[in-house]
Amino acid sequence: MNAMHQYLFDAHRAARLGEPPPPAPGTHDLAVLRAVRDRRRFERVLAGRPARGGLRGALRRAGLFGASLFRTARSRTAPSLTGRPRTAPSRTGPSRTAPVPCRRPAG
């Protein structure tokens, strides 16, 4: 039996007894997640640590967040073919000039 089946049984029982129906599954999920987040922040303050940025900082230290997200998988793992260390790709990107119009071949 899943949560929806249990909800339907409880709603039917409440209707027979004249009681208000229970909240639908998932109704208070966001409130619970906010309460958990607030509790963790509170515990961090009591421990003398910064109350914000703990997860992001941990992911950045592990190399799972930040600039490493925007590199391709090949640039992270593939060794250089020349034996020299790889350099970072240019961040200038393509030029923003208009393309040269193509001329149709005479025909």
mmCIF file of C-alpha atoms in Angstrom:
data_model
loop_
_atom_site.group_PDB
_atom_site.id
_atom_site.type_symbol
_atom_site.label_atom_id
_atom_site.label_comp_id
_atom_site.label_asym_id
_atom_site.label_seq_id
_atom_site.Cartn_x
_atom_site.Cartn_y
_atom_site.Cartn_z
ATOM 1 C CA MET A 1 0.000 0.000 0.000
ATOM 2 C CA ASN A 2 1.385 3.407 -0.910
ATOM 3 C CA ALA A 3 0.745 6.835 0.621
ATOM 4 C CA MET A 4 -2.173 7.579 -1.699
ATOM 5 C CA HIS A 5 -3.996 4.369 -0.727
ATOM 6 C CA GLN A 6 -3.525 5.169 2.951
ATOM 7 C CA TYR A 7 -4.800 8.701 2.372
ATOM 8 C CA LEU A 8 -7.927 7.383 0.632
ATOM 9 C CA PHE A 9 -8.627 4.965 3.512
ATOM 10 C CA ASP A 10 -8.141 7.742 6.079
ATOM 11 C CA ALA A 11 -10.334 10.167 4.099
ATOM 12 C CA HIS A 12 -13.109 7.566 3.840
ATOM 13 C CA ARG A 13 -12.922 6.802 7.557
ATOM 14 C CA ALA A 14 -12.975 10.517 8.410
ATOM 15 C CA ALA A 15 -16.021 11.057 6.192
ATOM 16 C CA ARG A 16 -17.903 8.183 7.899
ATOM 17 C CA LEU A 17 -17.083 9.577 11.347
ATOM 18 C CA GLY A 18 -17.845 13.183 10.392
ATOM 19 C CA GLU A 19 -14.270 14.361 10.978
ATOM 20 C CA PRO A 20 -12.275 16.671 8.715
ATOM 21 C CA PRO A 21 -10.232 14.799 6.076
ATOM 22 C CA PRO A 22 -6.468 14.468 6.572
ATOM 23 C CA PRO A 23 -4.113 16.546 4.409
ATOM 24 C CA ALA A 24 -3.243 15.017 1.058
ATOM 25 C CA PRO A 25 0.196 13.416 0.691
ATOM 26 C CA GLY A 26 2.855 15.999 -0.111
ATOM 27 C CA THR A 27 0.872 18.942 1.258
ATOM 28 C CA HIS A 28 3.406 19.845 3.940
ATOM 29 C CA ASP A 29 6.601 18.671 2.228
ATOM 30 C CA LEU A 30 7.963 22.162 1.614
ATOM 31 C CA ALA A 31 7.241 23.214 5.197
ATOM 32 C CA VAL A 32 9.133 20.166 6.482
ATOM 33 C CA LEU A 33 12.120 20.880 4.215
ATOM 34 C CA ARG A 34 12.204 24.514 5.364
ATOM 35 C CA ALA A 35 12.065 23.418 9.001
ATOM 36 C CA VAL A 36 14.976 20.999 8.464
ATOM 37 C CA ARG A 37 16.999 23.743 6.734
ATOM 38 C CA ASP A 38 16.281 26.215 9.532
ATOM 39 C CA ARG A 39 17.228 23.654 12.187
ATOM 40 C CA ARG A 40 20.559 22.929 10.474
ATOM 41 C CA ARG A 41 21.316 26.655 10.201
ATOM 42 C CA PHE A 42 20.506 27.084 13.891
ATOM 43 C CA GLU A 43 22.809 24.210 14.855
ATOM 44 C CA ARG A 44 25.617 25.713 12.723
ATOM 45 C CA VAL A 45 25.253 29.047 14.532
ATOM 46 C CA LEU A 46 25.383 27.328 17.924
ATOM 47 C CA ALA A 47 28.540 25.498 16.839
ATOM 48 C CA GLY A 48 30.160 28.787 15.776
ATOM 49 C CA ARG A 49 30.219 28.026 12.055
ATOM 50 C CA PRO A 50 28.803 30.217 9.273
ATOM 51 C CA ALA A 51 25.068 29.733 8.913
ATOM 52 C CA ARG A 52 25.095 29.893 5.108
ATOM 53 C CA GLY A 53 27.051 28.315 2.289
ATOM 54 C CA GLY A 54 28.038 25.047 3.954
ATOM 55 C CA LEU A 55 26.850 22.762 1.164
ATOM 56 C CA ARG A 56 28.093 25.015 -1.615
ATOM 57 C CA GLY A 57 31.502 25.353 0.032
ATOM 58 C CA ALA A 58 31.805 21.597 0.483
ATOM 59 C CA LEU A 59 30.892 20.988 -3.156
ATOM 60 C CA ARG A 60 33.384 23.643 -4.301
ATOM 61 C CA ARG A 61 36.177 22.059 -2.226
ATOM 62 C CA ALA A 62 35.341 18.671 -3.741
ATOM 63 C CA GLY A 63 35.470 20.167 -7.243
ATOM 64 C CA LEU A 64 31.789 19.495 -7.891
ATOM 65 C CA PHE A 65 30.615 23.117 -7.972
ATOM 66 C CA GLY A 66 31.815 26.270 -9.654
ATOM 67 C CA ALA A 67 34.022 26.661 -12.696
ATOM 68 C CA SER A 68 34.546 22.911 -13.014
ATOM 69 C CA LEU A 69 30.886 22.541 -13.993
ATOM 70 C CA PHE A 70 31.501 24.394 -17.220
ATOM 71 C CA ARG A 71 34.449 22.366 -18.428
ATOM 72 C CA THR A 72 33.794 19.461 -20.737
ATOM 73 C CA ALA A 73 34.379 15.907 -19.589
ATOM 74 C CA ARG A 74 37.142 15.511 -22.179
ATOM 75 C CA SER A 75 39.101 18.503 -20.903
ATOM 76 C CA ARG A 76 39.000 17.140 -17.360
ATOM 77 C CA THR A 77 40.061 13.581 -18.079
ATOM 78 C CA ALA A 78 41.853 13.307 -21.420
ATOM 79 C CA PRO A 79 45.649 13.628 -21.257
ATOM 80 C CA SER A 80 47.516 15.845 -23.666
ATOM 81 C CA LEU A 81 48.654 14.125 -26.858
ATOM 82 C CA THR A 82 51.955 16.038 -26.923
ATOM 83 C CA GLY A 83 52.959 15.154 -23.372
ATOM 84 C CA ARG A 84 52.899 18.818 -22.345
ATOM 85 C CA PRO A 85 50.445 19.937 -19.689
ATOM 86 C CA ARG A 86 47.126 21.153 -21.021
ATOM 87 C CA THR A 87 46.362 24.843 -20.861
ATOM 88 C CA ALA A 88 43.004 26.347 -20.104
ATOM 89 C CA PRO A 89 40.884 27.061 -23.177
ATOM 90 C CA SER A 90 40.454 30.652 -24.281
ATOM 91 C CA ARG A 91 37.492 32.352 -22.653
ATOM 92 C CA THR A 92 37.075 34.966 -25.371
ATOM 93 C CA GLY A 93 34.647 32.850 -27.380
ATOM 94 C CA PRO A 94 33.619 33.397 -30.970
ATOM 95 C CA SER A 95 33.648 36.912 -32.402
ATOM 96 C CA ARG A 96 30.385 38.793 -32.507
ATOM 97 C CA THR A 97 30.816 40.123 -36.063
ATOM 98 C CA ALA A 98 28.236 39.446 -38.736
ATOM 99 C CA PRO A 99 28.970 36.518 -41.040
ATOM 100 C CA VAL A 100 30.192 37.208 -44.538
ATOM 101 C CA PRO A 101 27.305 36.742 -47.007
ATOM 102 C CA CYS A 102 27.677 33.781 -49.341
ATOM 103 C CA ARG A 103 27.575 34.351 -53.082
ATOM 104 C CA ARG A 104 25.730 31.894 -55.221
ATOM 105 C CA PRO A 105 27.816 30.169 -57.829
ATOM 106 C CA ALA A 106 27.093 31.334 -61.360
ATOM 107 C CA GLY A 107 25.028 28.776 -63.013
#
